[in-house]
CSV table of C-alpha atoms in Angstrom, one decimal:
chain,number,residue,atom,x,y,z
T,245,MET,CA,21.1,58.1,-32.1
T,246,LEU,CA,17.7,57.1,-32.8
T,247,LYS,CA,18.6,53.6,-32.7
T,248,LEU,CA,20.6,53.6,-29.1
T,249,THR,CA,17.3,55.3,-27.9
T,250,MET,CA,15.1,52.4,-29.4
T,251,ALA,CA,17.5,49.6,-27.9
T,252,SER,CA,17.6,51.2,-24.7
T,253,SER,CA,13.6,51.5,-24.7
T,254,SER,CA,13.1,47.6,-25.4
T,255,GLU,CA,15.0,46.6,-22.3
T,256,LEU,CA,12.7,45.6,-19.7
T,257,ARG,CA,13.7,44.1,-16.3
T,258,MET,CA,12.1,41.3,-14.9
T,259,ASP,CA,10.3,43.0,-12.1
T,260,GLN,CA,8.9,45.6,-14.2
T,261,LEU,CA,6.8,43.1,-15.8
T,262,PRO,CA,3.2,43.7,-15.0
T,263,SER,CA,2.3,41.5,-11.9
T,264,ASP,CA,-0.3,38.9,-13.5
T,265,PRO,CA,2.4,37.4,-15.8
T,266,LEU,CA,4.6,37.5,-13.0
T,267,LEU,CA,2.3,35.6,-10.7
T,268,HIS,CA,1.5,33.1,-13.4
T,269,ILE,CA,5.4,32.6,-13.6
T,270,LEU,CA,5.6,32.1,-9.9
T,271,SER,CA,3.0,29.5,-10.0
T,272,TYR,CA,5.1,27.0,-11.6
T,273,LEU,CA,7.5,27.1,-8.5
T,274,ASP,CA,7.7,24.8,-5.5
T,275,PHE,CA,7.6,26.5,-2.2
T,276,ARG,CA,11.4,26.3,-2.1
T,277,ASP,CA,11.8,28.5,-5.0
T,278,LEU,CA,9.2,30.6,-4.1
T,279,VAL,CA,11.1,31.7,-1.1
T,280,ARG,CA,14.2,32.1,-2.8
T,281,CYS,CA,12.4,34.6,-5.1
T,282,SER,CA,11.1,36.6,-2.3
T,283,CYS,CA,15.0,37.5,-1.8
T,284,VAL,CA,15.5,39.1,-5.2
T,285,SER,CA,13.7,42.5,-4.8
T,286,ARG,CA,11.1,44.3,-2.6
T,287,ARG,CA,8.2,43.8,-5.2
T,288,PHE,CA,9.3,40.0,-5.8
T,289,ASN,CA,8.8,39.9,-1.8
T,290,ASP,CA,5.2,41.2,-2.0
T,291,LEU,CA,4.3,39.0,-4.9
T,292,SER,CA,5.6,35.5,-3.3
T,293,LYS,CA,3.1,36.3,-0.8
T,294,HIS,CA,0.3,36.3,-2.9
T,295,GLY,CA,-2.5,34.1,-1.4
T,296,PRO,CA,-3.6,31.9,-4.3
T,297,LEU,CA,0.2,30.7,-4.8
T,298,TRP,CA,0.4,29.3,-1.2
T,299,LYS,CA,-3.1,28.0,-1.7
T,300,SER,CA,-2.3,25.8,-4.4
T,301,LEU,CA,0.9,24.8,-2.5
T,302,SER,CA,-1.1,24.2,0.8
T,303,TRP,CA,-3.3,21.7,-1.2
T,304,ARG,CA,-0.3,20.1,-3.1
T,305,HIS,CA,1.4,19.2,0.0
T,306,TRP,CA,-1.2,19.3,3.1
T,307,LEU,CA,-4.4,18.8,1.3
T,308,LEU,CA,-5.7,22.0,3.1
T,309,THR,CA,-9.1,23.5,1.9
T,310,GLU,CA,-10.5,26.7,2.2
T,311,VAL,CA,-12.4,25.5,4.8
T,312,ASP,CA,-9.2,24.9,6.8
T,313,ARG,CA,-7.7,28.3,6.3
T,314,VAL,CA,-10.9,29.9,7.6
T,315,GLN,CA,-10.8,27.8,10.7
T,316,SER,CA,-7.3,28.7,11.0
T,317,GLY,CA,-8.0,32.4,10.8
T,318,VAL,CA,-4.7,32.7,9.1
T,319,SER,CA,-3.4,33.9,5.7
T,320,TRP,CA,-2.5,30.9,3.1
T,321,TYR,CA,1.2,31.6,3.6
T,322,ARG,CA,0.9,31.4,7.3
T,323,LEU,CA,-1.0,28.3,7.3
T,324,PHE,CA,1.2,26.8,5.1
T,325,ARG,CA,4.2,27.5,7.3
T,326,GLN,CA,2.4,26.1,10.1
T,327,SER,CA,1.7,22.8,8.5
T,328,TYR,CA,5.6,22.9,7.5
T,329,GLY,CA,6.3,23.1,11.0
T,330,ASP,CA,4.4,20.4,12.1
T,331,LEU,CA,5.2,18.1,9.2
T,332,GLY,CA,7.7,19.4,7.0
T,333,ARG,CA,10.0,16.3,7.3
T,334,TYR,CA,7.1,14.7,5.5
T,335,VAL,CA,6.6,16.9,2.7
T,336,TYR,CA,7.7,14.3,0.2
T,337,CYS,CA,5.0,11.9,1.4
T,338,TYR,CA,2.4,13.5,3.7
T,339,ALA,CA,-0.1,14.0,0.8
T,340,SER,CA,0.1,10.8,-0.7
T,341,LEU,CA,-0.3,9.1,2.7
T,342,LYS,CA,-3.2,11.4,4.1
T,343,ARG,CA,-5.3,10.8,0.7
T,344,THR,CA,-4.6,7.1,1.2
T,345,TRP,CA,-6.0,7.3,4.5
T,346,GLU,CA,-8.8,9.4,3.7
T,347,GLN,CA,-10.0,7.0,0.6
T,348,LEU,CA,-9.6,4.2,3.4
T,349,LYS,CA,-11.6,5.4,5.9
T,350,THR,CA,-14.1,6.4,3.5
T,351,PHE,CA,-14.8,2.9,1.8
T,352,LEU,CA,-14.5,1.3,5.6
T,353,GLN,CA,-17.1,3.7,6.9
T,354,GLN,CA,-19.6,2.3,4.1
T,355,ARG,CA,-18.6,-1.4,3.8
T,356,CYS,CA,-16.6,-2.6,7.0
T,357,PRO,CA,-18.0,0.3,9.6
T,358,ARG,CA,-16.6,-1.7,12.8
T,359,MET,CA,-12.9,-1.1,11.5
T,360,ILE,CA,-13.4,2.5,11.7
T,361,VAL,CA,-13.6,2.8,15.3
T,362,SER,CA,-10.6,0.2,15.7
T,363,LEU,CA,-8.2,3.0,14.4
T,364,LYS,CA,-6.0,4.7,16.8
T,365,GLU,CA,-5.0,8.8,16.8
T,366,GLY,CA,-2.0,9.7,15.3
T,367,ALA,CA,1.0,9.7,17.2
T,368,THR,CA,3.3,12.6,18.2
T,369,GLU,CA,6.6,13.6,17.4
T,370,MET,CA,7.7,12.8,20.9
T,371,GLU,CA,6.5,9.4,20.7
T,372,LEU,CA,8.0,8.3,17.5
T,373,ASP,CA,11.1,9.9,18.9
T,374,ASP,CA,10.8,8.0,21.6
T,375,VAL,CA,10.7,4.7,19.8
T,376,GLU,CA,13.8,5.4,17.7
T,377,VAL,CA,15.6,5.6,20.9
T,378,GLN,CA,14.1,2.3,22.1
T,379,ILE,CA,15.1,0.3,19.3
T,380,GLY,CA,18.4,2.2,18.5
T,381,SER,CA,17.7,2.9,14.7
T,382,ARG,CA,15.5,5.6,12.7
T,383,LEU,CA,12.2,4.8,11.5
T,384,PRO,CA,11.9,5.4,7.5
T,385,GLU,CA,9.9,8.7,7.1
T,386,ASP,CA,7.2,7.2,5.4
T,387,TYR,CA,6.2,4.8,8.1
T,388,ARG,CA,6.7,7.8,10.6
T,389,CYS,CA,4.6,10.0,8.6
T,390,SER,CA,1.6,7.7,8.1
T,391,PHE,CA,1.8,6.9,12.0
T,392,ARG,CA,1.4,10.9,12.5
T,393,ILE,CA,-1.9,10.3,10.9
T,394,HIS,CA,-3.2,7.2,12.6
T,395,ASN,CA,-1.1,5.3,15.1
T,396,GLY,CA,-2.1,1.7,13.5
T,397,GLN,CA,-5.4,0.2,15.1
T,398,LYS,CA,-6.2,-1.3,18.3
T,399,LEU,CA,-5.7,-5.3,18.7
T,400,VAL,CA,-9.1,-6.4,17.4
T,401,ILE,CA,-10.6,-8.7,15.1
T,402,PRO,CA,-11.1,-8.2,12.1
T,403,GLY,CA,-7.7,-6.8,11.2
T,404,LEU,CA,-7.3,-3.9,8.8
T,405,MET,CA,-4.7,-5.4,6.8
T,406,GLY,CA,-7.1,-8.2,5.3
T,407,SER,CA,-8.3,-11.9,6.3
T,408,MET,CA,-8.5,-15.2,4.7
T,409,SER,CA,-10.4,-18.1,5.9
T,410,LEU,CA,-10.3,-22.0,5.1
T,411,SER,CA,-11.8,-24.9,6.3
T,412,ASN,CA,-9.9,-25.1,9.3
T,413,HIS,CA,-7.5,-21.9,8.9
T,414,TYR,CA,-8.2,-18.2,9.8
T,415,ARG,CA,-5.7,-15.4,9.5
T,416,SER,CA,-6.7,-11.6,10.2
T,417,GLU,CA,-3.8,-9.1,10.4
T,418,VAL,CA,-4.0,-6.3,12.4
T,419,LEU,CA,-1.9,-3.1,11.7
T,420,LEU,CA,0.1,-2.6,14.8
T,421,ASP,CA,0.6,0.5,16.6
T,422,VAL,CA,4.1,2.1,16.6
T,423,GLU,CA,4.6,1.3,20.2
T,424,THR,CA,3.6,-2.3,19.9
T,425,ALA,CA,5.6,-2.7,17.0
T,426,ALA,CA,8.8,-1.3,18.7
T,427,GLY,CA,8.3,-4.2,21.4
T,428,GLY,CA,8.7,-6.7,19.0
T,429,PHE,CA,11.5,-5.0,17.0
T,430,GLN,CA,14.2,-7.9,16.0
T,431,GLN,CA,18.1,-7.8,16.4
T,432,ARG,CA,18.5,-11.4,16.2
T,433,THR,CA,20.6,-13.2,13.6
T,434,GLY,CA,18.4,-13.4,10.5
T,435,MET,CA,16.0,-10.6,11.3
T,436,ARG,CA,18.3,-8.0,12.3
T,437,SER,CA,16.7,-4.6,12.2
T,438,CYS,CA,13.2,-5.7,11.3
T,439,LEU,CA,10.0,-4.1,12.9
T,440,PRO,CA,6.7,-6.0,12.7
T,441,LEU,CA,4.1,-4.1,10.9
T,442,THR,CA,1.2,-6.5,11.4
T,443,PHE,CA,0.2,-9.4,13.7
T,444,CYS,CA,-2.3,-12.4,13.6
T,445,PHE,CA,-3.6,-13.7,16.8
T,446,HIS,CA,-4.7,-16.7,15.1
T,447,THR,CA,-1.5,-17.7,13.4
T,448,GLY,CA,1.0,-15.4,15.0
T,449,LEU,CA,2.0,-14.4,11.3
T,450,SER,CA,3.5,-11.1,11.1
T,451,GLN,CA,4.6,-8.8,7.9
T,452,TYR,CA,7.7,-7.1,8.7
T,453,LEU,CA,9.7,-3.7,7.8
T,454,ALA,CA,13.3,-3.3,7.4
T,455,VAL,CA,14.6,-0.5,9.3
T,456,GLU,CA,18.0,-0.6,7.9
T,457,THR,CA,19.9,-2.5,5.2
T,458,ALA,CA,21.1,-5.6,6.6
T,459,GLU,CA,21.2,-9.5,6.0
T,460,GLY,CA,20.0,-9.2,2.2
T,461,ARG,CA,17.4,-6.7,2.7
T,462,ARG,CA,17.0,-3.3,1.7
T,463,THR,CA,16.0,-0.3,4.1
T,464,GLY,CA,12.1,-0.2,3.6
T,465,ASP,CA,11.6,-3.8,2.2
T,466,THR,CA,8.3,-5.0,3.5
T,467,PHE,CA,7.9,-8.9,3.7
T,468,TYR,CA,6.8,-12.2,5.3
T,469,PRO,CA,10.0,-14.1,6.8
T,470,CYS,CA,9.9,-17.6,6.0
T,471,PRO,CA,12.4,-20.1,7.7
T,472,ASP,CA,14.6,-22.1,5.4
T,473,GLN,CA,13.8,-25.8,6.8
T,474,THR,CA,16.7,-27.1,4.7
T,475,SER,CA,19.3,-25.2,6.2
T,476,GLN,CA,21.5,-26.4,9.4
T,477,ASP,CA,21.4,-22.8,10.2
T,478,PRO,CA,18.4,-22.0,12.6
T,479,SER,CA,18.8,-18.1,11.5
T,480,ALA,CA,18.3,-18.7,7.9
T,481,ILE,CA,15.6,-16.9,6.7
T,482,ASP,CA,13.8,-16.6,3.2
T,483,MET,CA,11.7,-13.9,2.7
T,484,PHE,CA,8.4,-13.4,0.7
T,485,ILE,CA,8.6,-9.6,-0.6
T,486,THR,CA,5.6,-7.7,-0.3
T,487,GLY,CA,6.5,-4.2,-1.1
T,488,SER,CA,9.8,-2.2,-1.5
T,489,SER,CA,8.9,0.7,1.1
T,490,PHE,CA,6.2,1.3,3.5
T,491,LEU,CA,4.4,4.1,1.1
T,492,ASP,CA,4.4,1.5,-1.6
T,493,TRP,CA,3.1,-1.4,0.6
T,494,PHE,CA,0.4,0.7,2.2
T,495,THR,CA,-0.9,2.7,-0.8
T,496,THR,CA,-1.0,-0.7,-2.9
T,497,TYR,CA,-2.6,-2.3,-0.3
T,498,VAL,CA,-5.4,0.6,0.0
T,499,HIS,CA,-5.9,0.9,-3.8
T,500,ASN,CA,-6.7,-3.0,-3.9
T,501,VAL,CA,-9.4,-2.4,-1.1
T,502,VAL,CA,-11.1,0.8,-2.3
T,503,THR,CA,-11.1,-0.3,-6.2
T,504,GLY,CA,-13.0,-3.7,-5.2
T,505,GLU,CA,-10.1,-5.5,-6.2
T,506,TYR,CA,-10.5,-7.4,-2.5
T,507,PRO,CA,-14.1,-8.7,-1.9
T,508,ILE,CA,-15.5,-7.8,1.3
T,509,ILE,CA,-17.1,-10.8,3.1
T,510,ARG,CA,-19.0,-10.5,6.4
T,511,ASP,CA,-17.5,-7.2,7.3
T,512,GLN,CA,-14.0,-8.2,6.6
T,513,ILE,CA,-11.5,-7.5,3.8
T,514,PHE,CA,-10.1,-10.8,2.1
T,515,ARG,CA,-7.0,-10.5,0.0
T,516,TYR,CA,-8.4,-12.6,-2.8
T,517,VAL,CA,-6.9,-11.2,-6.4
T,518,HIS,CA,-9.5,-11.0,-9.1
T,519,ASP,CA,-7.9,-11.2,-12.7
T,520,LYS,CA,-10.7,-9.4,-14.9
T,521,SER,CA,-9.6,-12.1,-17.4
T,522,CYS,CA,-10.4,-14.8,-15.4
T,523,VAL,CA,-14.2,-15.1,-16.6
T,524,ALA,CA,-15.8,-17.6,-18.8
T,525,THR,CA,-19.5,-17.8,-19.9
T,526,THR,CA,-21.1,-20.9,-21.2
T,527,GLY,CA,-24.9,-20.4,-22.0
T,528,PRO,CA,-26.3,-19.3,-19.1
T,529,LEU,CA,-23.8,-19.8,-16.7
T,530,THR,CA,-20.7,-17.8,-16.0
T,531,VAL,CA,-17.4,-18.7,-13.8
T,532,SER,CA,-15.3,-16.2,-12.4
T,533,VAL,CA,-12.0,-16.9,-10.3
T,534,SER,CA,-9.8,-15.0,-8.0
T,535,THR,CA,-6.8,-16.3,-6.0
T,536,SER,CA,-4.7,-15.5,-3.0
T,537,PHE,CA,-1.4,-16.8,-1.6
T,538,LEU,CA,-0.9,-17.9,1.7
T,539,PRO,CA,2.9,-17.3,3.0
T,540,GLU,CA,1.9,-18.7,6.5
T,541,LEU,CA,1.5,-22.2,5.1
T,542,SER,CA,4.2,-22.0,2.4
T,543,SER,CA,8.2,-22.0,2.1
T,544,VAL,CA,10.9,-21.5,-0.2
T,545,HIS,CA,13.4,-24.3,1.2
T,546,PRO,CA,11.8,-26.9,0.7
T,547,PRO,CA,9.8,-25.5,-2.3
T,548,HIS,CA,6.0,-25.7,-1.2
T,549,PHE,CA,3.8,-22.6,-2.2
T,550,PHE,CA,0.3,-22.6,-0.6
T,551,PHE,CA,-2.6,-21.2,-2.6
T,552,THR,CA,-6.4,-20.7,-2.3
T,553,TYR,CA,-8.9,-19.6,-5.1
T,554,ARG,CA,-12.5,-18.7,-4.7
T,555,ILE,CA,-14.7,-19.6,-7.5
T,556,ARG,CA,-18.1,-17.6,-8.3
T,557,ILE,CA,-20.6,-19.4,-10.4
T,558,GLU,CA,-24.1,-17.5,-11.4
T,559,MET,CA,-26.4,-18.0,-13.4
T,560,SER,CA,-28.2,-15.0,-15.5
T,561,PRO,CA,-31.7,-13.9,-14.0
T,562,SER,CA,-32.9,-13.5,-17.3
T,563,CYS,CA,-33.0,-17.2,-18.0
T,564,SER,CA,-36.0,-19.3,-18.3
T,565,PRO,CA,-36.6,-21.7,-15.5
T,566,ASP,CA,-36.1,-24.8,-17.8
T,567,ALA,CA,-32.6,-23.7,-17.7
T,568,SER,CA,-32.0,-24.4,-14.2
T,569,CYS,CA,-29.4,-27.3,-13.6
T,570,GLN,CA,-27.2,-29.1,-10.8
T,571,LEU,CA,-23.3,-29.5,-10.9
T,572,ASP,CA,-22.2,-33.1,-10.9
T,573,THR,CA,-18.6,-33.0,-11.7
T,574,ARG,CA,-15.2,-30.9,-12.0
T,575,TYR,CA,-12.3,-31.3,-14.1
T,576,TRP,CA,-8.9,-29.8,-13.8
T,577,LYS,CA,-6.2,-29.3,-15.7
T,578,ILE,CA,-2.9,-28.3,-13.7
T,579,THR,CA,-0.1,-27.0,-15.6
T,580,ARG,CA,3.5,-26.1,-13.6
T,581,SER,CA,5.9,-23.7,-14.5
T,582,ASP,CA,8.5,-26.6,-15.3
T,583,GLY,CA,6.1,-27.9,-18.0
T,584,THR,CA,4.3,-30.8,-16.3
T,585,VAL,CA,1.0,-31.3,-16.4
T,586,GLU,CA,-1.6,-33.1,-14.1
T,587,GLU,CA,-5.3,-33.8,-14.4
T,588,VAL,CA,-7.8,-34.1,-11.7
T,589,GLU,CA,-11.4,-35.0,-11.6
T,590,GLY,CA,-14.0,-35.8,-9.3
T,591,PRO,CA,-17.9,-35.5,-8.1
T,592,GLY,CA,-19.2,-31.9,-6.9
T,593,VAL,CA,-17.1,-29.0,-5.3
T,594,VAL,CA,-15.7,-29.5,-1.5
T,595,GLY,CA,-18.3,-32.0,-1.3
T,596,GLU,CA,-21.5,-29.7,-2.7
T,597,PHE,CA,-23.6,-30.2,-5.4
T,598,PRO,CA,-25.2,-26.9,-6.1
T,599,VAL,CA,-28.3,-26.4,-8.0
T,600,MET,CA,-28.4,-23.2,-10.5
T,601,THR,CA,-31.6,-21.3,-11.2
T,602,PRO,CA,-31.9,-18.0,-12.7
T,603,GLY,CA,-29.9,-15.1,-10.7
T,604,LYS,CA,-28.5,-17.8,-8.6
T,605,VAL,CA,-24.7,-17.2,-7.1
T,606,HIS,CA,-22.8,-20.1,-5.8
T,607,GLU,CA,-19.3,-19.4,-4.2
T,608,TYR,CA,-17.0,-21.6,-2.8
T,609,SER,CA,-13.0,-21.6,-2.1
T,610,SER,CA,-10.7,-24.5,-2.2
T,611,CYS,CA,-7.0,-24.9,-2.1
T,612,THR,CA,-4.0,-26.4,-3.8
T,613,THR,CA,0.0,-26.6,-3.1
T,614,PHE,CA,2.5,-26.3,-5.4
T,615,SER,CA,6.3,-27.2,-5.7
T,616,THR,CA,7.3,-24.4,-8.3
T,617,PRO,CA,6.5,-20.5,-7.9
T,618,SER,CA,3.8,-20.2,-10.5
T,619,GLU,CA,1.3,-22.8,-12.3
T,620,TYR,CA,-2.2,-22.3,-13.8
T,621,MET,CA,-5.2,-24.2,-13.6
T,622,GLU,CA,-8.1,-24.6,-16.1
T,623,GLY,CA,-10.7,-27.1,-16.4
T,624,HIS,CA,-14.8,-27.6,-16.6
T,625,TYR,CA,-18.0,-28.5,-14.7
T,626,THR,CA,-20.5,-31.0,-15.7
T,627,PHE,CA,-23.9,-30.1,-15.3
T,628,HIS,CA,-27.3,-31.8,-15.7
T,629,ARG,CA,-30.6,-30.1,-16.5
T,630,LEU,CA,-33.3,-30.5,-13.8
T,631,ALA,CA,-36.3,-30.7,-16.4
T,632,ASN,CA,-34.2,-33.5,-18.2
T,633,GLU,CA,-31.3,-35.4,-16.3
T,634,GLU,CA,-30.0,-36.8,-19.5
T,635,GLU,CA,-29.5,-33.4,-21.1
T,636,VAL,CA,-25.7,-33.0,-19.7
T,637,PHE,CA,-23.3,-30.4,-20.7
T,638,ASN,CA,-20.0,-28.7,-19.8
T,639,VAL,CA,-19.0,-25.2,-18.4
T,640,ALA,CA,-15.8,-23.7,-18.8
T,641,ILE,CA,-13.7,-22.8,-16.0
T,642,PRO,CA,-11.4,-19.9,-17.1
T,643,ARG,CA,-7.6,-20.2,-16.9
T,644,PHE,CA,-6.3,-18.7,-13.9
T,645,HIS,CA,-2.6,-18.1,-12.8
T,646,MET,CA,-1.3,-18.4,-9.3
T,647,VAL,CA,2.2,-17.0,-8.6
T,648,CYS,CA,3.8,-16.4,-5.5
T,649,PRO,CA,5.1,-13.0,-4.2
T,650,PRO,CA,8.9,-12.1,-5.2
T,651,PHE,CA,11.1,-14.0,-2.7
T,652,ARG,CA,14.6,-13.2,-1.6
T,653,GLU,CA,16.9,-16.2,-0.2
T,654,PRO,CA,19.3,-15.7,2.6
T,655,LEU,CA,22.7,-14.4,2.1
T,656,ALA,CA,25.3,-17.0,1.7
T,657,PRO,CA,27.2,-18.2,4.8
T,658,THR,CA,30.5,-16.2,3.4
T,659,LEU,CA,28.4,-13.2,3.4
T,660,LYS,CA,26.4,-13.4,6.5
T,661,ALA,CA,29.3,-12.2,8.7
T,662,SER,CA,29.5,-9.0,7.3
T,663,ALA,CA,26.1,-8.6,8.4
T,664,ASN,CA,26.8,-9.1,11.9
T,665,HIS,CA,27.7,-5.2,12.6
T,666,THR,CA,24.7,-4.1,15.4
T,667,PRO,CA,23.5,-0.6,13.8
T,668,ARG,CA,23.8,2.3,15.5
T,669,PHE,CA,21.5,5.0,16.0
T,670,ASP,CA,24.4,7.9,15.3
T,671,ASP,CA,25.5,5.9,12.5
T,672,HIS,CA,22.4,5.4,10.4
T,673,HIS,CA,22.0,7.4,7.3
T,674,ASP,CA,18.4,8.7,6.8
T,675,GLY,CA,16.4,5.7,5.0
T,676,GLY,CA,13.0,7.2,4.3
T,677,GLY,CA,14.4,9.8,1.6
T,678,GLY,CA,12.2,12.7,2.8
T,679,GLY,CA,15.0,15.1,4.4
T,680,GLY,CA,14.5,16.7,7.7
T,681,ASP,CA,14.3,20.2,6.6
T,682,ASP,CA,12.8,23.0,9.2
T,683,PHE,CA,10.9,25.5,7.3
T,684,GLY,CA,12.6,28.2,9.3
T,685,ASN,CA,15.9,27.2,8.4
T,686,LEU,CA,15.5,26.0,4.9
T,687,ARG,CA,18.9,24.9,3.6
T,688,GLY,CA,20.3,28.4,3.2
T,689,ILE,CA,17.2,30.0,2.7
T,690,ASN,CA,16.7,33.3,4.4
T,691,MET,CA,12.7,32.6,5.5
T,692,ALA,CA,12.6,36.2,7.2
T,693,ALA,CA,12.4,37.6,3.4
T,694,LEU,CA,8.4,36.6,3.6
T,695,GLU,CA,8.2,38.2,7.0
T,696,GLY,CA,8.9,41.4,5.3
T,697,THR,CA,12.4,41.8,6.3
T,698,LEU,CA,14.7,41.3,3.0
T,699,CYS,CA,18.0,40.0,2.5
T,700,PRO,CA,20.9,42.1,3.3
T,701,ARG,CA,21.6,42.9,0.1
T,702,HIS,CA,18.5,44.4,-0.5
T,703,ILE,CA,18.0,46.7,2.6
């Protein structure tokens, strides 16, 4: 009898636990599971509306703060629900894109303030729906989400998506608003179901987003198109791939901007990439190199890959004035991916013979073309001392690699026929990966439970 009494007294139902451990357990749940728990019992219904639970979820999914809640004048649960009602279809990507936009705007305000005023307010759901009807395809969810936050930028210079300048070549890419992008939507053979993301006034260059899977592209691919000049088919398009989705493309670019990977030159973002190992110091002089691939001047067929590189030479400010020197010549050793080597030497750098004094920095840009997708260069400069012109010495240029982005060739002619299907709006599957849940009808979950009306089995 004693054993039975002890056994029965040791049984403890889950909902009889004290509130603190229960709330701790609930804090590990996402909002969908929290809603489901509210259907278990009256006590779980009350605990599932606990403010701190929804405060954490509101920050995780919508980046909402206490200031936002105070301004709204509602509880954390109500604020979460309001946000879900407006942006619920983007719950998987909204926080990442919102955080990325905020990081970019903070950076631009400090370094490129005139770009801030070029940003447009976010598009509405109705405007995005109208674009989908206009182009006859669904927009990827991450693309829609970003344009809810900011609808691209005004058609101004400089462009938000980076610039590049050489002696007689200039490029600056604007992030297109969704209405302008829809006007450039492609349904021609070779570029089916592709939406322009960027545009350059000077070169006509655009990056594109594949809205649907077609002609060798996957939904979400971002790329620069490149006509196959060796093909008899004028619709044969090669692609320099720049991202696997809008989210990947945009967040990677902004990360490079805000971390200083891309330099700011004359209030513009230049898309040079600097490998931190590409630095060499010889005595008082340090040489560093950054590189950039120019798709608008390159092609896959025939193989012609155009790169520009930017070199920074600086003399330590702690040097004695006697260390002052002048550059005389340059020497390059160029190694291609097929193993062939070329050596080049000549006077000065881009026609200049810079004088280096303590603390001085000299920067210049040059360019080169290769017939293979990846190659590397290294070499040295020859300097002479200003105090003694007979004293000549070499300064190492670090090895730097130039690798073109991944590229994809067009489908073989036998496969292209299968890509001639014109996509229809009603036969397309969602490509954004987000799902279109409505918070009021959460895939079988009775949201009335959190409103105080319990599921029928608990009435």
